[in-house]
Coordinates of C-alpha atoms in Angstrom, one line a residue:
M999 CA 0.0 0.0 0.0
P1000 CA 1.6 3.3 -1.0
S1001 CA 2.3 5.8 1.8
A1002 CA 0.3 8.9 2.1
P1003 CA 1.8 12.0 0.4
S1004 CA 3.5 14.6 2.6
A1005 CA 1.8 17.8 3.6
S1006 CA 4.0 19.7 1.1
K1007 CA 3.7 17.3 -1.8
I1008 CA 0.0 16.5 -1.6
S1009 CA -2.1 17.5 -4.6
V1010 CA -5.4 19.4 -4.4
R1011 CA -7.2 16.3 -5.7
E1012 CA -5.7 14.2 -3.0
T1013 CA -6.6 16.8 -0.4
L1014 CA -10.2 16.7 -1.6
D1015 CA -10.1 12.9 -0.8
I1016 CA -9.2 13.8 2.8
L1017 CA -12.0 16.4 3.0
D1018 CA -14.5 13.9 1.6
G1019 CA -13.2 11.1 4.0
P1020 CA -12.0 11.5 7.6
F1021 CA -12.5 15.3 7.6
R1022 CA -15.9 15.4 5.9
N1023 CA -17.5 17.0 9.0
V1024 CA -14.8 19.6 9.1
A1025 CA -15.3 20.5 5.4
T1026 CA -19.0 20.8 5.9
G1027 CA -18.5 22.9 9.0
I1028 CA -16.3 25.3 7.1
A1029 CA -18.9 25.6 4.3
Q1030 CA -21.4 26.4 7.1
D1031 CA -19.1 29.1 8.4
M1032 CA -18.7 27.2 11.7
Y1033 CA -14.9 27.4 11.9
A1034 CA -12.7 30.3 12.8
F1035 CA -9.5 30.5 10.8
W1036 CA -6.3 31.2 12.7
L1037 CA -3.5 32.1 10.3
G1038 CA 0.2 32.2 10.9
S1039 CA 3.3 33.2 9.0
G1040 CA 3.4 29.9 7.1
I1041 CA 0.6 31.2 4.8
S1042 CA 2.9 34.0 3.7
F1043 CA 6.0 31.9 3.2
G1044 CA 7.9 33.1 0.2
R1045 CA 6.0 36.5 0.2
V1046 CA 7.4 38.1 3.3
D1047 CA 10.4 37.2 5.4
G1048 CA 10.4 34.3 7.8
L1049 CA 12.1 34.2 11.1
K1050 CA 15.5 33.2 9.7
Q1051 CA 15.6 36.2 7.4
I1052 CA 14.3 38.5 10.1
I1053 CA 17.0 37.3 12.5
S1054 CA 19.8 37.7 10.0
R1055 CA 18.6 41.2 9.0
V1056 CA 18.5 42.3 12.7
M1057 CA 22.0 40.9 13.4
E1058 CA 23.4 42.6 10.3
F1059 CA 21.6 45.8 11.2
L1060 CA 23.4 45.9 14.6
R1061 CA 26.8 44.7 13.2
G1062 CA 26.8 47.3 10.5
Q1063 CA 26.5 50.2 12.9
V1064 CA 29.1 49.0 15.4
D1065 CA 31.9 51.5 15.9
P1066 CA 35.1 49.4 16.8
A1067 CA 36.8 52.6 18.0
N1068 CA 34.2 53.3 20.6
P1069 CA 34.5 51.0 23.7
N1070 CA 31.0 52.1 24.8
C1071 CA 29.3 51.7 21.4
P1072 CA 25.6 51.0 22.0
Y1073 CA 25.3 48.9 18.9
N1074 CA 28.2 46.7 20.0
A1075 CA 26.6 46.2 23.4
A1076 CA 23.3 45.3 21.8
L1077 CA 25.0 42.9 19.4
R1078 CA 26.8 41.1 22.2
R1079 CA 23.5 40.8 24.1
A1080 CA 22.0 39.3 20.9
L1081 CA 24.8 36.8 20.6
G1082 CA 24.4 36.0 24.2
L1083 CA 21.0 34.7 23.5
A1084 CA 22.4 32.1 21.1
P1085 CA 24.6 31.3 23.2
L1086 CA 28.1 31.0 21.6
S1087 CA 31.0 28.8 22.7
A1088 CA 34.4 30.2 23.3
D1089 CA 35.5 29.0 19.8
E1090 CA 32.5 30.7 18.2
W1091 CA 33.2 33.9 20.1
A1092 CA 36.7 33.8 18.7
R1093 CA 35.4 33.6 15.2
V1094 CA 33.1 36.6 15.5
D1095 CA 34.4 39.2 13.0
L1096 CA 32.7 42.6 13.2
N1097 CA 34.4 43.7 10.0
A1098 CA 32.6 41.0 8.0
D1099 CA 29.0 40.9 7.0
F1100 CA 26.9 38.6 9.3
A1101 CA 26.1 36.4 6.3
A1102 CA 29.8 35.7 6.0
W1103 CA 30.3 34.5 9.5
P1104 CA 31.3 30.8 9.6
D1105 CA 28.8 30.2 12.4
Q1106 CA 26.0 32.3 10.9
A1107 CA 23.6 29.4 10.3
S1108 CA 23.9 27.9 13.7
I1109 CA 23.5 31.3 15.4
V1110 CA 20.3 32.0 13.5
A1111 CA 19.0 28.5 14.3
R1112 CA 19.6 29.0 18.0
L1113 CA 18.0 32.5 17.9
T1114 CA 14.9 31.2 16.2
N1115 CA 13.2 30.2 19.5
N1116 CA 14.5 33.4 21.0
Y1117 CA 13.3 35.8 18.3
A1118 CA 11.0 37.7 20.7
R1119 CA 13.9 38.2 23.2
L1120 CA 16.1 39.3 20.3
L1121 CA 13.6 42.0 19.2
D1122 CA 13.3 43.1 22.8
I1123 CA 16.9 44.2 23.0
T1124 CA 17.2 47.9 23.4
V1125 CA 19.8 50.3 21.9
A1126 CA 20.8 53.3 24.1
G1127 CA 19.1 56.4 23.0
K1128 CA 16.6 54.6 20.7
D1129 CA 12.9 53.8 21.1
D1130 CA 12.0 50.5 22.7
D1131 CA 10.8 49.1 19.4
Y1132 CA 13.9 50.3 17.5
L1133 CA 15.0 46.8 16.5
L1134 CA 11.4 45.8 15.6
W1135 CA 10.7 48.8 13.5
D1136 CA 14.1 49.8 12.0
G1137 CA 16.1 46.6 12.5
V1138 CA 13.4 44.4 10.9
G1139 CA 12.5 47.1 8.5
V1140 CA 8.7 46.9 8.8
P1141 CA 7.9 49.6 6.3
A1142 CA 10.0 48.1 3.5
T1143 CA 9.2 44.5 4.2
F1144 CA 5.8 43.6 5.8
A1145 CA 4.2 46.8 4.6
N1146 CA 5.8 46.8 1.1
P1147 CA 3.0 47.6 -1.4
A1148 CA 4.8 45.8 -4.1
I1149 CA 4.3 42.4 -2.5
E1150 CA 1.5 40.5 -4.2
P1151 CA -0.9 37.9 -2.6
D1152 CA -0.1 34.2 -3.1
V1153 CA -2.4 31.2 -3.4
E1154 CA -3.2 31.1 0.3
H1155 CA -4.3 34.7 0.4
L1156 CA -6.5 34.5 -2.7
C1157 CA -8.2 31.3 -1.6
M1158 CA -8.8 32.8 1.8
G1159 CA -10.4 35.7 0.1
I1160 CA -12.6 33.5 -2.0
L1161 CA -13.8 31.7 1.2
V1162 CA -14.6 35.0 2.8
L1163 CA -16.6 36.1 -0.3
E1164 CA -18.4 32.7 -0.4
G1165 CA -19.5 33.3 3.2
A1166 CA -17.4 30.4 4.6
A1167 CA -14.8 32.4 6.6
S1168 CA -16.4 35.3 8.4
S1169 CA -14.0 35.0 11.4
I1170 CA -10.2 35.2 10.9
A1171 CA -7.6 35.7 13.5
T1172 CA -3.9 36.2 12.6
A1173 CA -0.6 37.0 14.2
N1174 CA 0.7 38.1 10.8
W1175 CA 1.7 41.7 10.3
D1176 CA 1.4 41.7 6.5
G1177 CA -1.7 42.8 4.7
L1178 CA -1.9 40.1 2.0
V1179 CA -5.3 38.7 2.9
E1180 CA -6.7 42.2 2.7
K1181 CA -4.9 42.9 -0.5
A1182 CA -6.2 39.6 -2.0
I1183 CA -9.8 40.5 -1.2
D1184 CA -9.3 44.0 -2.7
E1185 CA -8.0 42.2 -5.9
L1186 CA -11.0 39.8 -6.0
T1187 CA -13.6 42.6 -5.4
G1188 CA -12.0 45.5 -7.3
G1189 CA -11.6 47.4 -4.1
I1190 CA -15.1 46.9 -2.7
P1191 CA -14.8 46.6 1.1
K1192 CA -15.7 43.1 2.3
L1193 CA -13.3 42.6 5.2
V1194 CA -13.2 44.5 8.5
V1195 CA -9.6 44.8 9.8
C1196 CA -9.4 44.9 13.6
V1197 CA -6.2 45.7 15.5
R1198 CA -7.4 47.8 18.4
A1199 CA -10.6 48.2 20.4
E1200 CA -12.0 51.0 18.4
D1201 CA -11.8 48.9 15.2
L1202 CA -14.4 46.6 16.6
R1203 CA -17.0 49.3 16.2
K1204 CA -16.5 49.5 12.4
P1205 CA -19.6 48.6 10.4
G1206 CA -19.9 44.8 9.8
L1207 CA -18.9 43.4 6.4
T1208 CA -18.8 39.9 4.9
G1209 CA -15.8 39.0 7.1
Q1210 CA -13.7 40.2 10.0
I1211 CA -9.9 39.7 10.4
I1212 CA -8.5 40.3 13.9
K1213 CA -4.8 41.0 13.7
F1214 CA -3.9 40.5 17.3
H1215 CA -0.2 41.2 16.8
G1216 CA -0.8 44.3 14.8
C1217 CA -0.8 45.3 11.1
A1218 CA 2.3 46.7 9.4
V1219 CA 0.2 48.4 6.6
L1220 CA -1.8 50.3 9.1
A1221 CA 1.2 51.0 11.3
V1222 CA 3.0 52.7 8.4
A1223 CA -0.2 54.6 7.3
E1224 CA -1.0 55.8 10.8
Q1225 CA 2.2 55.4 12.9
G1226 CA 0.9 57.3 15.9
V1227 CA -2.2 55.0 16.2
Y1228 CA -1.2 51.5 15.0
R1229 CA 2.6 51.3 15.5
P1230 CA 2.4 50.7 19.2
F1231 CA 0.2 47.6 18.5
L1232 CA 2.9 45.8 16.5
V1233 CA 3.6 42.9 18.8
G1234 CA 6.9 41.0 18.4
R1235 CA 9.0 41.7 21.4
Y1236 CA 9.2 39.3 24.4
S1237 CA 7.9 41.9 26.8
Q1238 CA 4.9 42.7 24.6
I1239 CA 4.0 39.0 24.2
N1240 CA 4.1 38.5 28.0
R1241 CA 2.1 41.7 28.6
W1242 CA -0.4 41.2 25.8
A1243 CA -3.1 39.3 27.8
A1244 CA -3.0 41.8 30.7
A1245 CA -2.7 45.0 28.7
P1246 CA -5.8 47.2 29.2
E1247 CA -5.7 48.4 25.6
N1248 CA -6.0 44.8 24.4
Q1249 CA -9.0 43.7 26.5
A1250 CA -11.7 44.4 24.0
V1251 CA -9.9 42.6 21.1
I1252 CA -9.1 39.7 23.4
G1253 CA -12.8 39.6 24.4
R1254 CA -13.8 39.3 20.8
L1255 CA -11.2 36.6 20.2
L1256 CA -12.5 34.8 23.3
D1257 CA -16.0 34.9 21.9
I1258 CA -14.8 33.4 18.7
A1259 CA -12.8 30.7 20.4
V1260 CA -15.6 29.5 22.6
S1261 CA -18.4 29.7 19.9
K1262 CA -16.5 28.4 16.8
P1263 CA -14.2 25.4 16.4
T1264 CA -10.7 26.5 15.2
I1265 CA -8.8 25.6 12.1
M1266 CA -5.1 26.7 12.4
M1267 CA -2.9 27.1 9.4
G1268 CA 0.7 28.2 9.2
L1269 CA 0.9 29.0 12.8
S1270 CA 3.6 27.5 15.0
A1271 CA 1.6 28.4 18.2
Q1272 CA 4.9 28.7 20.1
D1273 CA 4.0 32.2 21.5
S1274 CA 3.0 32.0 25.1
N1275 CA 0.2 34.4 24.7
I1276 CA -1.5 32.1 22.2
Q1277 CA -1.1 29.1 24.5
A1278 CA -2.5 31.1 27.4
F1279 CA -5.4 32.4 25.4
F1280 CA -6.7 29.0 24.5
A1281 CA -6.3 27.8 28.1
K1282 CA -8.5 30.8 29.1
A1283 CA -11.0 30.0 26.4
E1284 CA -11.3 26.4 27.7
A1285 CA -11.9 27.7 31.2
V1286 CA -14.9 29.7 29.9
M1287 CA -16.4 26.9 27.8
Q1288 CA -15.0 23.5 27.2
W1289 CA -15.1 21.8 23.9
P1290 CA -16.3 18.1 24.0
W1291 CA -14.3 15.1 22.9
P1292 CA -15.4 13.3 20.9
G1293 CA -17.9 15.8 19.5
D1294 CA -19.8 16.0 16.2
R1295 CA -16.6 17.4 14.6
P1296 CA -13.0 18.2 15.8
S1297 CA -13.0 21.4 17.8
F1298 CA -9.4 22.1 16.9
V1299 CA -7.8 21.3 13.6
F1300 CA -4.2 21.9 12.4
S1301 CA -2.9 22.0 8.8
G1302 CA 0.6 20.6 8.5
E1303 CA 2.9 17.6 8.5
Q1304 CA 2.5 16.6 12.1
V1305 CA 1.2 17.6 15.5
G1306 CA 4.3 19.2 17.2
V1307 CA 5.0 20.0 20.8
D1308 CA 3.3 23.4 20.6
Q1309 CA 0.2 21.9 18.9
E1310 CA 0.1 19.3 21.6
G1311 CA 0.2 22.0 24.2
L1312 CA -2.8 23.6 22.7
L1313 CA -4.7 20.3 22.5
K1314 CA -4.0 19.8 26.2
N1315 CA -5.5 23.2 26.9
V1316 CA -8.5 22.5 24.6
Y1317 CA -9.3 19.0 26.0
P1318 CA -7.7 19.1 29.5
Q1319 CA -9.8 16.3 30.9
T1320 CA -9.8 14.0 27.9
Y1321 CA -6.3 14.4 26.4
T1322 CA -4.7 11.5 28.1
A1323 CA -2.2 8.7 27.3
V1324 CA -5.2 6.6 26.2
T1325 CA -6.7 9.2 23.8
R1326 CA -3.6 11.2 22.8
D1327 CA -2.9 9.5 19.5
Q1328 CA -6.5 9.4 18.4
I1329 CA -7.0 13.1 19.2
N1330 CA -3.8 14.0 17.4
E1331 CA -4.8 12.0 14.4
R1332 CA -8.3 13.6 14.2
S1333 CA -6.9 17.1 14.7
L1334 CA -4.4 17.0 11.8
I1335 CA -5.2 17.5 8.2
K1336 CA -2.0 16.4 6.6
A1337 CA -1.8 19.2 4.0
Y1338 CA -0.3 22.6 4.2
A1339 CA -2.4 25.7 3.7
N1340 CA -1.6 26.0 0.0
P1341 CA -3.3 22.9 -1.3
L1342 CA -5.8 22.8 1.6
L1343 CA -7.3 26.2 1.1
L1344 CA -7.7 25.6 -2.7
A1345 CA -9.3 22.2 -2.0
L1346 CA -11.6 24.0 0.5
V1347 CA -12.6 26.5 -2.2
F1348 CA -13.7 23.7 -4.5
S1349 CA -15.3 21.8 -1.7
V1350 CA -17.4 24.7 -0.5
I1351 CA -18.6 25.6 -4.0
A1352 CA -19.5 21.9 -4.7
D1353 CA -21.3 21.6 -1.4
K1354 CA -23.4 24.6 -2.2
M1355 CA -24.2 23.2 -5.7
Q1356 CA -25.3 19.9 -4.1
V1357 CA -27.7 21.7 -1.8
M1358 CA -29.1 23.5 -4.9
V1359 CA -29.6 20.2 -6.7
A1360 CA -31.4 18.8 -3.7
T1361 CA -33.8 21.8 -3.6
V1362 CA -34.3 22.6 -7.3
E1363 CA -37.9 22.7 -8.5
G1364 CA -38.7 19.8 -10.8
A1365 CA -40.1 16.2 -11.2
I1366 CA -36.7 14.4 -10.8
D1367 CA -36.8 11.8 -8.0
P1368 CA -34.4 11.6 -5.0
A1369 CA -32.2 9.0 -6.8
A1370 CA -31.8 11.4 -9.8
R1371 CA -30.8 14.2 -7.4
A1372 CA -28.2 12.0 -5.8
T1373 CA -26.8 11.1 -9.2
L1374 CA -26.6 14.7 -10.1
Q1375 CA -24.9 15.5 -6.8
Q1376 CA -22.3 12.9 -7.7
G1377 CA -21.9 14.5 -11.0
V1378 CA -21.1 17.8 -9.3
L1379 CA -18.4 16.1 -7.4
A1380 CA -17.0 14.5 -10.6
L1381 CA -16.8 18.0 -12.2
R1382 CA -15.2 19.4 -9.0
D1383 CA -12.6 16.6 -9.1
H1384 CA -11.9 17.1 -12.8
L1385 CA -11.2 20.8 -12.1
A1386 CA -8.8 19.9 -9.3
T1387 CA -6.8 17.7 -11.6
L1388 CA -6.1 20.7 -13.9
D1389 CA -3.8 22.0 -11.2
N1390 CA -0.6 20.5 -12.6
G1391 CA 1.8 23.4 -12.8
D1392 CA 1.9 27.0 -11.5
R1393 CA -0.7 27.0 -8.7
L1394 CA -0.9 30.8 -8.4
Q1395 CA -1.6 31.0 -12.1
F1396 CA -4.1 28.2 -11.8
V1397 CA -6.0 30.1 -9.0
R1398 CA -6.0 33.3 -11.0
K1399 CA -7.2 31.5 -14.1
F1400 CA -10.0 29.8 -12.0
V1401 CA -11.1 33.2 -10.7
D1402 CA -11.1 34.7 -14.2
H1403 CA -13.0 31.9 -15.8
A1404 CA -15.5 31.6 -12.9
S1405 CA -16.1 35.4 -12.8
R1406 CA -16.5 35.6 -16.6
T1407 CA -18.9 32.7 -16.7
M1408 CA -21.1 34.1 -13.9
T1409 CA -21.1 37.6 -15.3
M1410 CA -22.1 36.3 -18.7
F1411 CA -24.8 34.2 -17.1
R1412 CA -26.3 37.0 -15.1
D1413 CA -25.6 40.1 -17.2
G1414 CA -24.9 38.8 -20.7
A1415 CA -21.5 40.5 -20.8
A1416 CA -18.1 39.0 -20.1
G1417 CA -16.4 42.3 -18.9
G1418 CA -12.8 43.0 -19.1
A1419 CA -9.8 41.7 -17.1
P1420 CA -9.1 41.9 -14.3
R1421 CA -12.5 40.5 -13.4
R1422 CA -14.0 40.7 -10.0
Y1423 CA -14.7 37.3 -8.3
N1424 CA -18.4 36.5 -8.4
P1425 CA -19.3 34.1 -5.6
L1426 CA -21.8 31.4 -6.3
T1427 CA -23.6 32.8 -3.3
S1428 CA -22.3 34.8 -0.3
L1429 CA -24.5 32.7 2.0
P1430 CA -23.0 29.9 4.1
L1431 CA -24.1 26.4 3.2
H1432 CA -26.8 26.0 5.9
L1433 CA -28.7 29.1 4.8
I1434 CA -28.9 28.4 1.1
A1435 CA -32.0 26.2 1.1
E1436 CA -34.0 28.9 2.9
D1437 CA -32.9 31.7 0.6
Q1438 CA -36.1 33.1 -0.9
A1439 CA -34.3 34.7 -3.8
L1440 CA -32.6 31.4 -4.8
P1441 CA -35.4 29.9 -7.0
S1442 CA -35.5 32.9 -9.3
S1443 CA -31.7 33.3 -9.5
G1444 CA -31.2 30.4 -11.9
L1445 CA -28.4 29.0 -9.8
P1446 CA -30.1 25.7 -8.9
E1447 CA -30.5 25.0 -12.6
I1448 CA -26.9 25.8 -13.1
A1449 CA -26.0 23.3 -10.4
V1450 CA -28.1 20.7 -12.3
F1451 CA -26.2 21.6 -15.5
A1452 CA -22.9 21.2 -13.6
G1453 CA -24.1 17.7 -12.4
L1454 CA -24.9 16.8 -16.0
L1455 CA -21.4 17.9 -17.1
G1456 CA -19.8 15.8 -14.4
I1457 CA -21.9 12.7 -15.2
G1458 CA -20.8 13.0 -18.8
L1459 CA -17.1 13.3 -17.8
R1460 CA -17.4 10.4 -15.4
D1461 CA -19.0 8.1 -17.9
G1462 CA -16.7 9.1 -20.8
T1463 CA -19.5 10.6 -22.8
W1464 CA -17.5 13.8 -23.4
T1465 CA -14.4 15.7 -22.4
L1466 CA -14.2 19.4 -21.6
A1467 CA -12.1 22.2 -23.0
E1468 CA -11.7 25.5 -21.3
S1469 CA -12.9 28.7 -23.0
D1470 CA -10.6 31.6 -23.9
P1471 CA -11.4 34.6 -21.7
A1472 CA -9.8 36.9 -24.1
D1473 CA -12.1 35.8 -27.0
P1474 CA -15.6 37.4 -26.8
A1475 CA -17.0 34.5 -28.9
S1476 CA -15.7 31.9 -26.4
G1477 CA -18.5 30.3 -24.3
A1478 CA -18.5 29.0 -20.8
V1479 CA -17.1 25.6 -21.8
K1480 CA -16.6 23.5 -24.8
V1481 CA -17.9 19.9 -24.8
A1482 CA -16.0 17.4 -27.1
T1483 CA -17.5 14.0 -28.1
A1484 CA -16.1 11.5 -30.6
S1485 CA -17.9 13.3 -33.4
A1486 CA -17.9 17.0 -32.6
S1487 CA -16.9 19.8 -30.3
T1488 CA -19.6 22.2 -29.2
K1489 CA -19.6 25.5 -27.4
L1490 CA -21.9 26.0 -24.5
V1491 CA -23.1 29.3 -23.2
L1492 CA -25.2 29.9 -20.0
A1493 CA -27.9 32.5 -19.6
A1494 CA -30.0 33.1 -16.5
N1495 CA -33.0 34.4 -18.6
G1496 CA -34.1 36.0 -21.9
R1497 CA -32.6 39.4 -21.0
S1498 CA -29.1 38.0 -20.5
A1499 CA -29.5 35.9 -23.6
I1500 CA -30.2 38.9 -25.7
R1501 CA -27.3 40.8 -24.3
L1502 CA -25.0 37.8 -24.9
Q1503 CA -25.9 38.1 -28.6
Q1504 CA -25.6 41.9 -28.6
N1505 CA -22.1 41.6 -27.0
G1506 CA -20.9 39.1 -29.6
H1507 CA -20.8 36.1 -27.2
I1508 CA -23.2 34.0 -29.3
D1509 CA -24.5 34.0 -32.9
D1510 CA -27.6 32.2 -34.0
N1511 CA -25.8 30.7 -37.0
E1512 CA -23.0 29.1 -35.1
D1513 CA -22.7 25.5 -33.8
A1514 CA -23.4 26.3 -30.2
V1515 CA -25.8 25.6 -27.4
L1516 CA -27.5 28.4 -25.4
I1517 CA -28.5 27.0 -22.0
Y1518 CA -31.2 28.8 -20.1
S1519 CA -31.7 28.3 -16.4
G1520 CA -35.3 29.4 -16.5
E1521 CA -38.0 28.8 -19.0
K1522 CA -37.1 29.2 -22.7
P1523 CA -38.3 32.5 -24.0
P1524 CA -39.8 33.1 -27.5
P1525 CA -37.3 32.5 -30.3
M1526 CA -34.6 35.0 -30.4
P1527 CA -34.5 37.4 -33.5
R1528 CA -32.0 36.3 -36.1
S1529 CA -28.8 38.2 -36.0
P1530 CA -28.2 40.5 -39.0
R1531 CA -24.7 39.1 -39.2
S1532 CA -26.0 35.5 -39.9
S1533 CA -25.5 33.9 -43.3
P1534 CA -28.7 33.2 -45.2
G1535 CA -29.6 29.7 -46.4
R1536 CA -28.2 26.3 -45.6
T1537 CA -24.7 26.3 -44.2
G1538 CA -24.2 22.7 -43.1
V1539 CA -23.9 24.0 -39.5
L1540 CA -26.4 22.9 -36.9
G1541 CA -26.8 26.5 -35.8
L1542 CA -27.7 27.7 -32.3
R1543 CA -29.7 25.4 -30.2
E1544 CA -31.6 26.6 -27.1
V1545 CA -32.1 24.4 -24.1
S1546 CA -34.0 25.2 -20.9
I1547 CA -32.8 23.3 -17.8
Y1548 CA -36.0 24.4 -16.1
D1549 CA -38.2 22.9 -18.8
L1550 CA -36.2 19.6 -18.8
L1551 CA -36.7 19.3 -15.0
Q1552 CA -40.5 19.5 -15.4
H1553 CA -40.6 16.4 -17.5
A1554 CA -37.6 14.2 -16.7
T1555 CA -37.9 12.0 -13.6
S1556 CA -34.6 10.0 -13.7
A1557 CA -31.1 11.1 -14.2
L1558 CA -30.8 9.0 -17.3
D1559 CA -34.0 10.5 -18.7
L1560 CA -32.7 14.0 -17.9
M1561 CA -29.4 13.3 -19.6
Q1562 CA -31.0 11.9 -22.7
Q1563 CA -33.4 14.8 -23.1
F1564 CA -30.5 17.3 -22.6
R1565 CA -28.3 15.6 -25.2
S1566 CA -31.3 15.4 -27.6
E1567 CA -32.2 19.1 -27.4
A1568 CA -28.5 20.2 -27.4
A1569 CA -27.7 17.8 -30.2
I1570 CA -24.5 16.7 -28.4

């Protein structure tokens, strides 16, 4: 039996198997906006500096300002205090060369490794005549690093933004200083506010939006924009971490975090959880309201390769009575999704959207029986899994392409116009999973019928009836998707209603003389007027066919019947 892939090598498709299997209740809970996301520096790996780069920069910052001629040089004193945190052996002290860059020191790597667990103490070292946060602000270089406007969001930030817009991640807590989640959402929405950023008590009074991110260690972007207000809230120094829980200015934010921690299970990504204030916080949350084990779903879930010492410490705080020698391995296993945030968040995006479509299939108006609905739901999953397998190269490009295609398809469906790049992300629905069935606007939206169409596409893929080819977003005449059978390749275009269908024709997305299928969600309107651009007479081309999913659902009872009627009317 092959071994399970590592958390860094696992594919999105393999991650979906985990979410469909042992962590199905977690995936459903996330789709229902039940989980709070706690994000750490790991989700920004490769975009902003990690601890090793920060430590090296601070050490070089100090070394570069040492004055060897001054026996009382404050930078020399601070550097020696920093090296004392390593600590160095006599031989290593002998190899310290203040005239050489820190990167060239023979013991540089081992010094950085030892300082990694002491990074907060390193940043707490003061330099005579300078502000207490001098090493944090100037040594780390917060304005040019964590607040650098040139840094672009990565896969994790974009997927987190999609989950927020889909209504599955309204509560986010992070120790990260960067503003990449916020920047990702701005990119996805075209700058329309959807996320409330909370650093201090006053921020909690901002008007509510789709999501809220609590940056309990501060925000570099805000600290640069409003230094007098937000710079003091950048937490990184040892004294700050120890004082954080007791500081009066933090109590309102801590209260909000506490409310989240006791009312929502936690999924933690890219967060080492080594900081004492995080450990103490979850111990306090447990004292307020305990999470049961075993419950209907894990109350605490990690994304990563293994449950480490710091994660075990949190689990002991979350389950103080039940985390014993007998249950330890079981709790650890059920608390670990063995996939890093990069593949996991993308898999969650696909999972949430597919779960919503399955609910729509279950509630769509029509004569189809429960068995047919179940078959269509499996078709939705087959389509989802197919899309996941297309991630075989540059994942960031893949995510941006997915956003572009999905947004173009939904905009054409609703408005009859593809719009220009960059396109805003159009969520399937901003409601979490459990509220969809009760949405009174859903039946008239055409979305349930689109979910049925997605199920039909997936069934055809699964059964080998056809293959799919993606459309070209840059080509106005390109449809939503192209279906290829053994005998033909056919363009499919989606329209919510007659108005969007007319606009699709006016905007050059369809032509009544081309070999294509126009698929309506609702009832088929009267025949569309012929385009003046169409060629007269016989052309040997089938021409535009119009199919109404709504009409098909009124007559078909089984999935087989529905598929046959669809293929017959679409001539596929």
